[in-house]
Amino acid sequence: MRFGERLAQRVVAVGSPCCVGLDPHLSRVPGLTEGASREEAAEAVRAFCVGVIDAVHDVVPAVKPQLAFFEQLGSPGVAALEAVVQAAKDAGMIVIVDAKRGDIGSTAEAYARAFLDDDGPIGGDAITLSPYLGPESLDPFLARTSVGKGLFLLVRTSNPGAGPWQRDSGLAEQAARWIAGANVLSEELGSVGAVIGATLPDEAPHWRARLPRAWFLVPGYGAQGAGPDEVRPHFLPGGLGALITSSRGVLFGREGREGGDWPTAVRQRAIELARAAREVSGLG
Amino acid sequence: MRFGERLAQRVVAVGSPCCVGLDPHLSRVPGLTEGASREEAAEAVRAFCVGVIDAVHDVVPAVKPQLAFFEQLGSPGVAALEAVVQAAKDAGMIVIVDAKRGDIGSTAEAYARAFLDDDGPIGGDAITLSPYLGPESLDPFLARTSVGKGLFLLVRTSNPGAGPWQRDSGLAEQAARWIAGANVLSEELGSVGAVIGATLPDEAPHWRARLPRAWFLVPGYGAQGAGPDEVRPHFLPGGLGALITSSRGVLFGREGREGGDWPTAVRQRAIELARAAREVSGLG
């Protein structure tokens, strides 16, 4: 089954168009002590992320592991990532690898193998990509849509400095044109999505109209400041087409390192995210 | 010492402005057999790259490991990368981590820790970065120039599809403006460089004039098609300012998997690269 369709089915089955970002900040992961080795830190990160997956898998359709937080721990961190992705897949979740990679030729092919191929080390369902290297950098990932994989191309991010570099330059528009072309044969939502930040309510209607067959991955909900009104324009009529993503807002409480019965607290925050996303989407 | 100055010293000491890209293609790495496990493949990759470093460290000032080729082997591949970078540093080489990362906030900070910090897993001297996420995405790396680290921002790559997405959009120009601003306080070559592909002789004079204090990392020499005439305009008067980079052209012979006395062949090809780079640069 194509990725776009698979994601739609999972969203409908779970009943909410949302995603939890797995950004395990070392200063907040439970059980991680000062002076821990990289191996110890990676084990704490693995245990925390698997605990999060256990706590949210039946109320949230997708997780988005952020590679930087694993790569900063070197090879033990990457081993933890491998275990976390496997746990999410075993729990039936869609795994979006937040890599924001962009390179060409044999390098792009190696990244596709690294993060998407089922016989590779990670085997995610989809990956985030950066457009700067041009269309050739996207082809190895596009080729894998034929075996059920997906990609989300960065179009617009929410950070204040991104506007001039993405929108004013016109590169966001070129990236969107490429996405529209890649989805042109899809009858419903295609396998090629776009990252459209949550805090861009003035722009979201433009991108929604421009890309009627693209899933939007919408980071920046909750902790980073966007509320329901900001993300409403990201959805298609019927409640599909956008995946509201929250990371810190679900993983962590207000301050400091998590402790106590954190799985129950994570689950409660995930249920709140899922309810908010369902309500704003209008999903039936 | 600042990165730009450190690189200049190493180039002068070795006598050539060049760099060997470590792109260990699995189909060509010596001693790697069909059906090898990821652990076995990672060990072959590690042994090959360390052998390359042994063979070239006194004739080439810098190496550029391409992360994708290590990441495709999962955590054993990243462990191999850690060992390869350590070997290059022990041999006195400058290590440019070819990551092409680009992300914001705590994620960018985590990537900087992952690839540059001396107490992190990799501890490279410099990193390649992509500009699409805007200036905020570069700040954590810029902060590390004060402790001797460097960065190379993607400005123009050689692949045919990149022209419209980079140059015509104007984002390449915005990235160059950011680089010029970051180097403004440097009297000589600064710590913030630019990636300018080798096969762009019509554009290189523009970027050279635009960025008189920036090191250019110049991939695409040799196997990818550029010769001396194409890379001459990348240099400053006196022979500094550009690092001619070749990967496959040095690592591998014409066809198939390397074997026999490959270290001697690698060294011979590195000497040829170094001679060509010295001649075209006009380095004294």
mmCIF file of N, CA and C in Angstrom, chain B residues 26-69:
data_model
loop_
_atom_site.group_PDB
_atom_site.id
_atom_site.type_symbol
_atom_site.label_atom_id
_atom_site.label_comp_id
_atom_site.label_asym_id
_atom_site.label_seq_id
_atom_site.Cartn_x
_atom_site.Cartn_y
_atom_site.Cartn_z
ATOM 1 N N LEU B 26 30.255 0.537 -0.691
ATOM 2 C CA LEU B 26 30.348 -0.847 -0.221
ATOM 3 C C LEU B 26 30.734 -1.812 -1.336
ATOM 4 N N SER B 27 30.391 -1.483 -2.567
ATOM 5 C CA SER B 27 30.701 -2.399 -3.673
ATOM 6 C C SER B 27 32.175 -2.326 -4.070
ATOM 7 N N ARG B 28 32.933 -1.399 -3.479
ATOM 8 C CA ARG B 28 34.309 -1.206 -3.919
ATOM 9 C C ARG B 28 35.335 -1.297 -2.795
ATOM 10 N N VAL B 29 34.860 -1.347 -1.560
ATOM 11 C CA VAL B 29 35.785 -1.431 -0.418
ATOM 12 C C VAL B 29 36.472 -2.797 -0.425
ATOM 13 N N PRO B 30 37.800 -2.824 -0.313
ATOM 14 C CA PRO B 30 38.502 -4.107 -0.353
ATOM 15 C C PRO B 30 38.133 -5.004 0.823
ATOM 16 N N GLY B 31 38.071 -6.292 0.557
ATOM 17 C CA GLY B 31 37.862 -7.272 1.614
ATOM 18 C C GLY B 31 36.430 -7.430 2.078
ATOM 19 N N LEU B 32 35.512 -6.732 1.413
ATOM 20 C CA LEU B 32 34.115 -6.836 1.820
ATOM 21 C C LEU B 32 33.433 -7.864 0.913
ATOM 22 N N THR B 33 32.873 -8.896 1.511
ATOM 23 C CA THR B 33 32.282 -9.964 0.693
ATOM 24 C C THR B 33 30.765 -9.869 0.670
ATOM 25 N N GLU B 34 30.187 -10.400 -0.387
ATOM 26 C CA GLU B 34 28.727 -10.487 -0.492
ATOM 27 C C GLU B 34 28.152 -11.150 0.761
ATOM 28 N N GLY B 35 27.052 -10.616 1.247
ATOM 29 C CA GLY B 35 26.396 -11.245 2.388
ATOM 30 C C GLY B 35 27.054 -10.933 3.718
ATOM 31 N N ALA B 36 27.988 -10.002 3.734
ATOM 32 C CA ALA B 36 28.603 -9.607 5.001
ATOM 33 C C ALA B 36 27.556 -8.978 5.916
ATOM 34 N N SER B 37 27.695 -9.180 7.205
ATOM 35 C CA SER B 37 26.814 -8.501 8.159
ATOM 36 C C SER B 37 27.190 -7.025 8.223
ATOM 37 N N ARG B 38 26.331 -6.228 8.867
ATOM 38 C CA ARG B 38 26.668 -4.807 9.011
ATOM 39 C C ARG B 38 27.935 -4.622 9.831
ATOM 40 N N GLU B 39 28.115 -5.477 10.832
ATOM 41 C CA GLU B 39 29.335 -5.387 11.647
ATOM 42 C C GLU B 39 30.573 -5.678 10.786
ATOM 43 N N GLU B 40 30.485 -6.725 9.961
ATOM 44 C CA GLU B 40 31.628 -7.070 9.101
ATOM 45 C C GLU B 40 31.899 -5.971 8.083
ATOM 46 N N ALA B 41 30.816 -5.435 7.514
ATOM 47 C CA ALA B 41 30.986 -4.367 6.528
ATOM 48 C C ALA B 41 31.599 -3.132 7.177
ATOM 49 N N ALA B 42 31.142 -2.803 8.392
ATOM 50 C CA ALA B 42 31.674 -1.624 9.084
ATOM 51 C C ALA B 42 33.165 -1.802 9.386
ATOM 52 N N GLU B 43 33.559 -3.006 9.727
ATOM 53 C CA GLU B 43 34.982 -3.260 10.000
ATOM 54 C C GLU B 43 35.806 -3.109 8.717
ATOM 55 N N ALA B 44 35.270 -3.577 7.597
ATOM 56 C CA ALA B 44 35.987 -3.415 6.317
ATOM 57 C C ALA B 44 36.085 -1.940 5.944
ATOM 58 N N VAL B 45 35.013 -1.197 6.183
ATOM 59 C CA VAL B 45 35.006 0.241 5.897
ATOM 60 C C VAL B 45 36.026 0.957 6.789
ATOM 61 N N ARG B 46 36.025 0.607 8.064
ATOM 62 C CA ARG B 46 36.975 1.229 8.986
ATOM 63 C C ARG B 46 38.413 0.952 8.552
ATOM 64 N N ALA B 47 38.701 -0.303 8.276
ATOM 65 C CA ALA B 47 40.068 -0.678 7.906
ATOM 66 C C ALA B 47 40.490 0.021 6.614
ATOM 67 N N PHE B 48 39.570 0.108 5.665
ATOM 68 C CA PHE B 48 39.899 0.766 4.393
ATOM 69 C C PHE B 48 40.177 2.249 4.614
ATOM 70 N N CYS B 49 39.290 2.922 5.332
ATOM 71 C CA CYS B 49 39.461 4.375 5.520
ATOM 72 C C CYS B 49 40.718 4.692 6.334
ATOM 73 N N VAL B 50 40.993 3.887 7.356
ATOM 74 C CA VAL B 50 42.216 4.111 8.128
ATOM 75 C C VAL B 50 43.432 3.860 7.237
ATOM 76 N N GLY B 51 43.346 2.865 6.369
ATOM 77 C CA GLY B 51 44.428 2.607 5.422
ATOM 78 C C GLY B 51 44.637 3.767 4.460
ATOM 79 N N VAL B 52 43.526 4.369 4.025
ATOM 80 C CA VAL B 52 43.626 5.539 3.146
ATOM 81 C C VAL B 52 44.319 6.679 3.890
ATOM 82 N N ILE B 53 43.926 6.901 5.129
ATOM 83 C CA ILE B 53 44.537 7.987 5.925
ATOM 84 C C ILE B 53 46.039 7.738 6.084
ATOM 85 N N ASP B 54 46.410 6.491 6.405
ATOM 86 C CA ASP B 54 47.835 6.158 6.512
ATOM 87 C C ASP B 54 48.568 6.473 5.208
ATOM 88 N N ALA B 55 47.880 6.222 4.093
ATOM 89 C CA ALA B 55 48.538 6.343 2.780
ATOM 90 C C ALA B 55 48.663 7.784 2.303
ATOM 91 N N VAL B 56 47.805 8.676 2.802
ATOM 92 C CA VAL B 56 47.761 10.030 2.216
ATOM 93 C C VAL B 56 48.102 11.160 3.191
ATOM 94 N N HIS B 57 48.246 10.872 4.488
ATOM 95 C CA HIS B 57 48.245 11.953 5.483
ATOM 96 C C HIS B 57 49.392 12.943 5.321
ATOM 97 N N ASP B 58 50.492 12.521 4.670
ATOM 98 C CA ASP B 58 51.615 13.455 4.545
ATOM 99 C C ASP B 58 51.612 14.195 3.211
ATOM 100 N N VAL B 59 50.658 13.855 2.326
ATOM 101 C CA VAL B 59 50.589 14.553 1.038
ATOM 102 C C VAL B 59 49.283 15.318 0.844
ATOM 103 N N VAL B 60 48.319 15.088 1.709
ATOM 104 C CA VAL B 60 46.995 15.725 1.607
ATOM 105 C C VAL B 60 46.662 16.314 2.978
ATOM 106 N N PRO B 61 46.251 17.579 3.058
ATOM 107 C CA PRO B 61 46.049 18.185 4.381
ATOM 108 C C PRO B 61 44.744 17.813 5.080
ATOM 109 N N ALA B 62 43.739 17.376 4.320
ATOM 110 C CA ALA B 62 42.415 17.215 4.930
ATOM 111 C C ALA B 62 41.674 16.008 4.376
ATOM 112 N N VAL B 63 40.810 15.443 5.208
ATOM 113 C CA VAL B 63 39.869 14.417 4.734
ATOM 114 C C VAL B 63 38.442 14.868 5.021
ATOM 115 N N LYS B 64 37.523 14.349 4.207
ATOM 116 C CA LYS B 64 36.111 14.712 4.328
ATOM 117 C C LYS B 64 35.283 13.429 4.350
ATOM 118 N N PRO B 65 35.052 12.862 5.545
ATOM 119 C CA PRO B 65 34.192 11.674 5.594
ATOM 120 C C PRO B 65 32.742 12.035 5.284
ATOM 121 N N GLN B 66 32.155 11.247 4.401
ATOM 122 C CA GLN B 66 30.762 11.458 3.989
ATOM 123 C C GLN B 66 29.873 10.575 4.866
ATOM 124 N N LEU B 67 29.076 11.214 5.728
ATOM 125 C CA LEU B 67 28.371 10.461 6.768
ATOM 126 C C LEU B 67 27.437 9.390 6.241
ATOM 127 N N ALA B 68 26.814 9.628 5.103
ATOM 128 C CA ALA B 68 25.813 8.677 4.605
ATOM 129 C C ALA B 68 26.389 7.273 4.451
ATOM 130 N N PHE B 69 27.666 7.203 4.018
ATOM 131 C CA PHE B 69 28.253 5.886 3.769
ATOM 132 C C PHE B 69 28.523 5.124 5.065
#
